[in-house]
PDB file of C-alpha atoms in Angstrom:
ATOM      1  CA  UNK A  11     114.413 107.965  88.753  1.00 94.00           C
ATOM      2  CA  UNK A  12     112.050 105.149  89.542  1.00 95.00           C
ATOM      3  CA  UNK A  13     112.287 102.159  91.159  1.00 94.00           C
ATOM      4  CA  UNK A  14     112.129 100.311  87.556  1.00 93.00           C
ATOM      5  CA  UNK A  15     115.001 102.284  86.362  1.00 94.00           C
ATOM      6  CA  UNK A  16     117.231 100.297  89.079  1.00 94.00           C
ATOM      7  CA  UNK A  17     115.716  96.910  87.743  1.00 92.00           C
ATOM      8  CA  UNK A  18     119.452  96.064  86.242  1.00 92.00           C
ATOM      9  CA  UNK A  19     121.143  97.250  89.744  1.00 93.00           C
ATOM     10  CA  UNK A  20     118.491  94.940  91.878  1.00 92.00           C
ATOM     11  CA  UNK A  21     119.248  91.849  89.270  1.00 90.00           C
ATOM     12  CA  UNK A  22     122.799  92.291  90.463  1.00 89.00           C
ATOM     13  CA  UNK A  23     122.326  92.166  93.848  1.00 89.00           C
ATOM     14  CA  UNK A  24     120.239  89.115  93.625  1.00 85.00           C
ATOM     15  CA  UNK A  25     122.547  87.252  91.420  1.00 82.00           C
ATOM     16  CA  UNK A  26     126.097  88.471  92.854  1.00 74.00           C
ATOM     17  CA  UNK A  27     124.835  88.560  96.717  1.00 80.00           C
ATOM     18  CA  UNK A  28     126.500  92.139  96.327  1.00 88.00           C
ATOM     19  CA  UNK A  29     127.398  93.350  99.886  1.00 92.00           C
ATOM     20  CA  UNK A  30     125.267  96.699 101.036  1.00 93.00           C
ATOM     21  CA  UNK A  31     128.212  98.740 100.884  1.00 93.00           C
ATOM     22  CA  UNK A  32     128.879  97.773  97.276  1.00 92.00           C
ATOM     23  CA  UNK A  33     125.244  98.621  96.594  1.00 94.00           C
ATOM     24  CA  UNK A  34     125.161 101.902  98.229  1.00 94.00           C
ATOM     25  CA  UNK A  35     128.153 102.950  96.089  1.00 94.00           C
ATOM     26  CA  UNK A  36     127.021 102.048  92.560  1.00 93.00           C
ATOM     27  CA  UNK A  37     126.506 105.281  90.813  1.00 93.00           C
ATOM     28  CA  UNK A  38     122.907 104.273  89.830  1.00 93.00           C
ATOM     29  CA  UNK A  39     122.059 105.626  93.433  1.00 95.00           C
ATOM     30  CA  UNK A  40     124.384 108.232  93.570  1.00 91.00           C
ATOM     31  CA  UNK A  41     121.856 110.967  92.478  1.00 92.00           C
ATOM     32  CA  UNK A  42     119.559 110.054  95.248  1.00 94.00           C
ATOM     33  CA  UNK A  43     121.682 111.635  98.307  1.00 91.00           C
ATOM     34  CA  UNK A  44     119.918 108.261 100.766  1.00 96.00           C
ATOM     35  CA  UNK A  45     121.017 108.257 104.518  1.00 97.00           C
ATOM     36  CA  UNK A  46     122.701 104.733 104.282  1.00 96.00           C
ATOM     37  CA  UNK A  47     119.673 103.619 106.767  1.00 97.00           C
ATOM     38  CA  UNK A  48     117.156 104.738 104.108  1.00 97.00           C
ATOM     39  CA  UNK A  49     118.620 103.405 101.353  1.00 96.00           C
ATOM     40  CA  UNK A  50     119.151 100.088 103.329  1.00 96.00           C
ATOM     41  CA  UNK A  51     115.612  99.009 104.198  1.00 96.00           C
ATOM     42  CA  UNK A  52     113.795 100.853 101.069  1.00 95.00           C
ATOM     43  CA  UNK A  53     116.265  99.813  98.016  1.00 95.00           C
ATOM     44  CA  UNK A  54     118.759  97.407  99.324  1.00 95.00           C
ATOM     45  CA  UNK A  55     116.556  94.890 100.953  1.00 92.00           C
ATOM     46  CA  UNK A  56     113.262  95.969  99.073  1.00 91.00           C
ATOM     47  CA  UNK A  57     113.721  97.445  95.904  1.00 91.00           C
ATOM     48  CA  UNK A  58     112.664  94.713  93.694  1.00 90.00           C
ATOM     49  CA  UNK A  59     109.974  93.114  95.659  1.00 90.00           C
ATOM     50  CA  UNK A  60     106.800  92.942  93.555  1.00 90.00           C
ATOM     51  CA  UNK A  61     103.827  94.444  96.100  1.00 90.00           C
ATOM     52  CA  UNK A  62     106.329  97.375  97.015  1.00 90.00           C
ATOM     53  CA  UNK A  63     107.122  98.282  93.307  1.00 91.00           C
ATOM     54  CA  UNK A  64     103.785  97.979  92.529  1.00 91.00           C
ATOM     55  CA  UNK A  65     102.882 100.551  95.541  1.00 92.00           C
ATOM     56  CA  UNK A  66     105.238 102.800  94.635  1.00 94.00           C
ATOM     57  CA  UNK A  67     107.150 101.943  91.504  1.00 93.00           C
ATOM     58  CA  UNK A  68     105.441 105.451  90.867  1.00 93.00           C
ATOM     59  CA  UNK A  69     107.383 107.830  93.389  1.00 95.00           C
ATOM     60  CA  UNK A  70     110.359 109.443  91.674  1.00 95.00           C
ATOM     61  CA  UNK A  71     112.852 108.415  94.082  1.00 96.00           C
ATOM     62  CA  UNK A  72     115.109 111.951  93.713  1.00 95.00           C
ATOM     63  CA  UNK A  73     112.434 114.065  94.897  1.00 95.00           C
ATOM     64  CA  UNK A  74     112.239 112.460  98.591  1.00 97.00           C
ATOM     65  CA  UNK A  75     114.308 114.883 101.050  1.00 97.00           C
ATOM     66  CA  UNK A  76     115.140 112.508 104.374  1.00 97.00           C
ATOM     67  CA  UNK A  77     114.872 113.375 107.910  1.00 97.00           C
ATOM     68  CA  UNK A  78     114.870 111.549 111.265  1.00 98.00           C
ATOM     69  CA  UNK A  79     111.386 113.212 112.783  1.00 98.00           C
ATOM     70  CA  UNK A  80     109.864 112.529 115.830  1.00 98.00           C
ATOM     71  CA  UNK A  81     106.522 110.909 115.753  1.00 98.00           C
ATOM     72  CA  UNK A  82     103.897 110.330 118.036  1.00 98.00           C
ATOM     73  CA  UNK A  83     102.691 107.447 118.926  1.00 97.00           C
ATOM     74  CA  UNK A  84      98.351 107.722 118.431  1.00 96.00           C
ATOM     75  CA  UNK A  85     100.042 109.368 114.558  1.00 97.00           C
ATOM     76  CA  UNK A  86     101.832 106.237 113.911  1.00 98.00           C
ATOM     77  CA  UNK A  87      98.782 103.867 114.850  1.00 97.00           C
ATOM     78  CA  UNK A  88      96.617 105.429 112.642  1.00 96.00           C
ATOM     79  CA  UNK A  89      98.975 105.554 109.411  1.00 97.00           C
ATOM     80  CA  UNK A  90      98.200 103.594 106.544  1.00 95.00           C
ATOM     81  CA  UNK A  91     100.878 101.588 104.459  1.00 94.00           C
ATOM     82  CA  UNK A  92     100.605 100.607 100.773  1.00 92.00           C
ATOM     83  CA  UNK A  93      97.706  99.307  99.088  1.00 91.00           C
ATOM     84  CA  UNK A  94      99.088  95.382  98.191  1.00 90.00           C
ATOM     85  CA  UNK A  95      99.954  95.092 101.856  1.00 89.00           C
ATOM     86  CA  UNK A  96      97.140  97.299 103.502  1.00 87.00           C
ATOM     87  CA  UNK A  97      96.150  95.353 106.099  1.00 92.00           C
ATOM     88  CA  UNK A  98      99.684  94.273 107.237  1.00 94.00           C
ATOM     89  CA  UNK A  99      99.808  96.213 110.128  1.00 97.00           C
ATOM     90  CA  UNK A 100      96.765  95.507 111.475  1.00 96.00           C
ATOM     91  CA  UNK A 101      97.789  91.483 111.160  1.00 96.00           C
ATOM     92  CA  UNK A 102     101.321  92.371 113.243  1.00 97.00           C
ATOM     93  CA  UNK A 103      99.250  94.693 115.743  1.00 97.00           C
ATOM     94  CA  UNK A 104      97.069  91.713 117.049  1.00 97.00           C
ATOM     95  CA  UNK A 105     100.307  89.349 118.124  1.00 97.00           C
ATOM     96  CA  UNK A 106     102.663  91.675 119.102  1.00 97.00           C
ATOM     97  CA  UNK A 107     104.552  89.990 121.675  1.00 96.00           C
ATOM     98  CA  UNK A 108     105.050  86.944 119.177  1.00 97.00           C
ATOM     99  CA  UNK A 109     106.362  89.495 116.365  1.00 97.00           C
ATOM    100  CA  UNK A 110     109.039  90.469 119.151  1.00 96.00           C
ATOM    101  CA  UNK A 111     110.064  86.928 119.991  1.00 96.00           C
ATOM    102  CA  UNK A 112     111.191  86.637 116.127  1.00 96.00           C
ATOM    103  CA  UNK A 113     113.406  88.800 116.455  1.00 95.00           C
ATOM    104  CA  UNK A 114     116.799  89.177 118.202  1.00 95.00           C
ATOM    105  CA  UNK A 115     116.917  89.325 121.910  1.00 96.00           C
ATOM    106  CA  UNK A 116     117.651  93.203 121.649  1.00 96.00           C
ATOM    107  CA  UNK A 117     114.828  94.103 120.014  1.00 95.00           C
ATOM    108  CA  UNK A 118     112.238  92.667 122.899  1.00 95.00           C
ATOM    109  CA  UNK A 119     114.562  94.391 125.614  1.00 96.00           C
ATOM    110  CA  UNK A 120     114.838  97.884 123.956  1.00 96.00           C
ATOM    111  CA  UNK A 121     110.746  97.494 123.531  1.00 96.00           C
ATOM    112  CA  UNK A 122     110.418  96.452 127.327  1.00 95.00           C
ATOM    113  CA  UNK A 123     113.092  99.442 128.588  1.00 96.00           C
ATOM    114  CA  UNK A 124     112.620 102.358 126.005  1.00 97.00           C
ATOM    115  CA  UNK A 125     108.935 101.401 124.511  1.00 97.00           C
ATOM    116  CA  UNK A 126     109.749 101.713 121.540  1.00 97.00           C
ATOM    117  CA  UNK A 127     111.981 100.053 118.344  1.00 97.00           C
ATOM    118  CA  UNK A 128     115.973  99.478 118.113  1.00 95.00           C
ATOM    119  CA  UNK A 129     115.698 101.207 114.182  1.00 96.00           C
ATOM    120  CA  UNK A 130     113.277 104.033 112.785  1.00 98.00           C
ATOM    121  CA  UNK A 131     111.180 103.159 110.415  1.00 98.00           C
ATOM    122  CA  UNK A 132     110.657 104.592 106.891  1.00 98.00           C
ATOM    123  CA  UNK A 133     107.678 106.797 106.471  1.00 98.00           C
ATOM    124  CA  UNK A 134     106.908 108.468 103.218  1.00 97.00           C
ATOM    125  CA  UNK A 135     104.635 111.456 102.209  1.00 97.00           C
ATOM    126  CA  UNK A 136     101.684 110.642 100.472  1.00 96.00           C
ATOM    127  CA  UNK A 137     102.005 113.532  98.431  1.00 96.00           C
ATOM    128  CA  UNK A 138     104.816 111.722  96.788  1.00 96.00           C
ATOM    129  CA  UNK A 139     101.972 109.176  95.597  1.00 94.00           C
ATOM    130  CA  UNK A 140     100.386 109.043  92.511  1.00 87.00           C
ATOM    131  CA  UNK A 141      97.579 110.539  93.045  1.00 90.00           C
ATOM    132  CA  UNK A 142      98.899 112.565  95.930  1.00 92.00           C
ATOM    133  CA  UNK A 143      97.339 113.196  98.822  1.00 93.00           C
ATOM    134  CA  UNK A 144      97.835 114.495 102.693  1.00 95.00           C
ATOM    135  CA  UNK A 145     100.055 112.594 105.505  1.00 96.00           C
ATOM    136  CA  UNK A 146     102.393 110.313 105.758  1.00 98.00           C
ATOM    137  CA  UNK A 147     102.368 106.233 105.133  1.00 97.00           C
ATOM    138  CA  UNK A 148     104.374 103.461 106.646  1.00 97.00           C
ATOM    139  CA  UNK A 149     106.968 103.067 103.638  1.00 96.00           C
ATOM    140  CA  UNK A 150     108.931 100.399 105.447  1.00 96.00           C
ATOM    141  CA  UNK A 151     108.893  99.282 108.801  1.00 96.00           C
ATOM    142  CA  UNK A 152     105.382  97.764 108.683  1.00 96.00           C
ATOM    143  CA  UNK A 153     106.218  95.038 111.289  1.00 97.00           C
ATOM    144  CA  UNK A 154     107.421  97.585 114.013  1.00 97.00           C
ATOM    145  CA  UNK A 155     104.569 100.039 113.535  1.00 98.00           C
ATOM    146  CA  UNK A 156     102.253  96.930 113.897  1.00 98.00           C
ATOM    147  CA  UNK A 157     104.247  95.891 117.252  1.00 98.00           C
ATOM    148  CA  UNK A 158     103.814  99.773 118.755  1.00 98.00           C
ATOM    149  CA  UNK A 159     100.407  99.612 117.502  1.00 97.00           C
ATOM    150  CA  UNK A 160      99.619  96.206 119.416  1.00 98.00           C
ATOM    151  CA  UNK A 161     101.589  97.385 122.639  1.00 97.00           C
ATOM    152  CA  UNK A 162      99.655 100.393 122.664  1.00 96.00           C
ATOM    153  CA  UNK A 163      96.237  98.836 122.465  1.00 96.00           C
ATOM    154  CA  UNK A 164      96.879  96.193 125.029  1.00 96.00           C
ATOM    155  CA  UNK A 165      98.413  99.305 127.210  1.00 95.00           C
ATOM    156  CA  UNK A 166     101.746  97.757 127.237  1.00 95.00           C
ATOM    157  CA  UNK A 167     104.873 100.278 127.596  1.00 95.00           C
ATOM    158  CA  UNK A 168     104.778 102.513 124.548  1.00 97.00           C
ATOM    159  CA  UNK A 169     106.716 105.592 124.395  1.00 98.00           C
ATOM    160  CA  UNK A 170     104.949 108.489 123.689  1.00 97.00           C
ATOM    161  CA  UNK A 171     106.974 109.925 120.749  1.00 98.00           C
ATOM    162  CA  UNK A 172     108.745 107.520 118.206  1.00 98.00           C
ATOM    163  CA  UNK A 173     112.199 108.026 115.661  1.00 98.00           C
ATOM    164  CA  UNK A 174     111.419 107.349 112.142  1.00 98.00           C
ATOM    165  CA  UNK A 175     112.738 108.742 108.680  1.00 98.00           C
ATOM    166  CA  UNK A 176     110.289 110.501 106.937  1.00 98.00           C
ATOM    167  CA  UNK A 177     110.605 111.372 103.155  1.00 98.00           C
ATOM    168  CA  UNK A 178     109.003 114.582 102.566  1.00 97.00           C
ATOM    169  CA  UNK A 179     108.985 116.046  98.755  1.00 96.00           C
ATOM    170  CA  UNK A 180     112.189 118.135  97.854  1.00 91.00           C
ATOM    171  CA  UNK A 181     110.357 121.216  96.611  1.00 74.00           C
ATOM    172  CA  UNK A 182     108.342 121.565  99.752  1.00 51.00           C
ATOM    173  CA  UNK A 183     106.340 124.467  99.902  1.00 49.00           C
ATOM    174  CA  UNK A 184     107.841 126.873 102.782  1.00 44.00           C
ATOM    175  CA  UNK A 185     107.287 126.602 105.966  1.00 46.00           C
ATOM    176  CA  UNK A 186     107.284 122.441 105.972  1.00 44.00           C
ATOM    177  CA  UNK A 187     109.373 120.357 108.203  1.00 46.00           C
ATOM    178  CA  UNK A 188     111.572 119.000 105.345  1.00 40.00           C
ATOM    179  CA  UNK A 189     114.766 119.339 105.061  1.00 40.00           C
ATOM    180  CA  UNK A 190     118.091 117.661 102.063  1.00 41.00           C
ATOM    181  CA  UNK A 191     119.693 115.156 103.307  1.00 48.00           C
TER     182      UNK A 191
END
């Protein structure tokens, strides 16, 4: 299944301003076996956006095995994201503090307390790409990578180790961290 193949479920939830619970239970997505999180920031509120299908309108969305992972933070700073939005992260890294202000209230306190973000963070395995290739890539969550990345440069508080889902390929070869969810 590829992200083209739910072109007549994302033309629904534009048009009917279907409710995310209503789009996690169509049975289009039912062979996919999503955390709700994943399937919230990847399909539901980017499925159908033009530079993301175009990055990855490639992946064959059954084949990504989720887990919540623990990252650290120099790993995260150096990951790319995908090629229509490549320097992104880079662009949210240099204003952090006004990237936090955007957002709700909660989001600049849990930064200032914990050092790090309120939500993981979708991070994919580029050997899921086509081509493939080693690591991982900022899937979704550009703005919040781009935030730690800032906060860390300016030596703001960053936590040392960060939450994020990370999609690893379901045939894994033993002895990788991946895991069905």
């Amino acid at each position: 299944m590829k992200l083209a193949d739910l072109a007549p479920l994302m033309e629904r939830r534009r048009d009917g301003g279907m409710s995310f619970d209503r789009f996690r239970d169509d049975a289009a997505l039912l062979p996919l076996r999503w955390p709700d999180d994943v399937l919230e920031q990847v399909l539901f509120e980017h499925g159908d956006n033009p530079s993301f299908v175009y990055d990855y309108g490639a992946v064959d969305l059954r084949e990504i095995a989720w887990r919540l992972e623990t990252i650290s933070a120099s790993e995260l700073c150096e990951m790319p994201t995908g090629a229509s939005d490549g320097g992104c992260i880079d662009l949210f890294a240099r204003n952090p503090e006004h990237w936090i202000k955007v957002r709700p209230a909660p989001v600049g306190r849990h930064w200032e307390e914990h050092g790090t973000w309120l939500r993981a963070p979708i991070l994919i395995s580029r050997q899921l790409l086509d081509p493939p290739c080693e690591g991982l890539q900022v899937w979704e969550g550009r703005t919040r990578v781009g935030v730690l990345c800032g906060r860390h440069r300016r030596r703001l508080h960053v936590a040392p180790h960060h939450q994020a889902w990370v999609g690893r390929p379901r045939t894994a070869p033993s002895g990788s961290r991946s895991t069905h969810l």
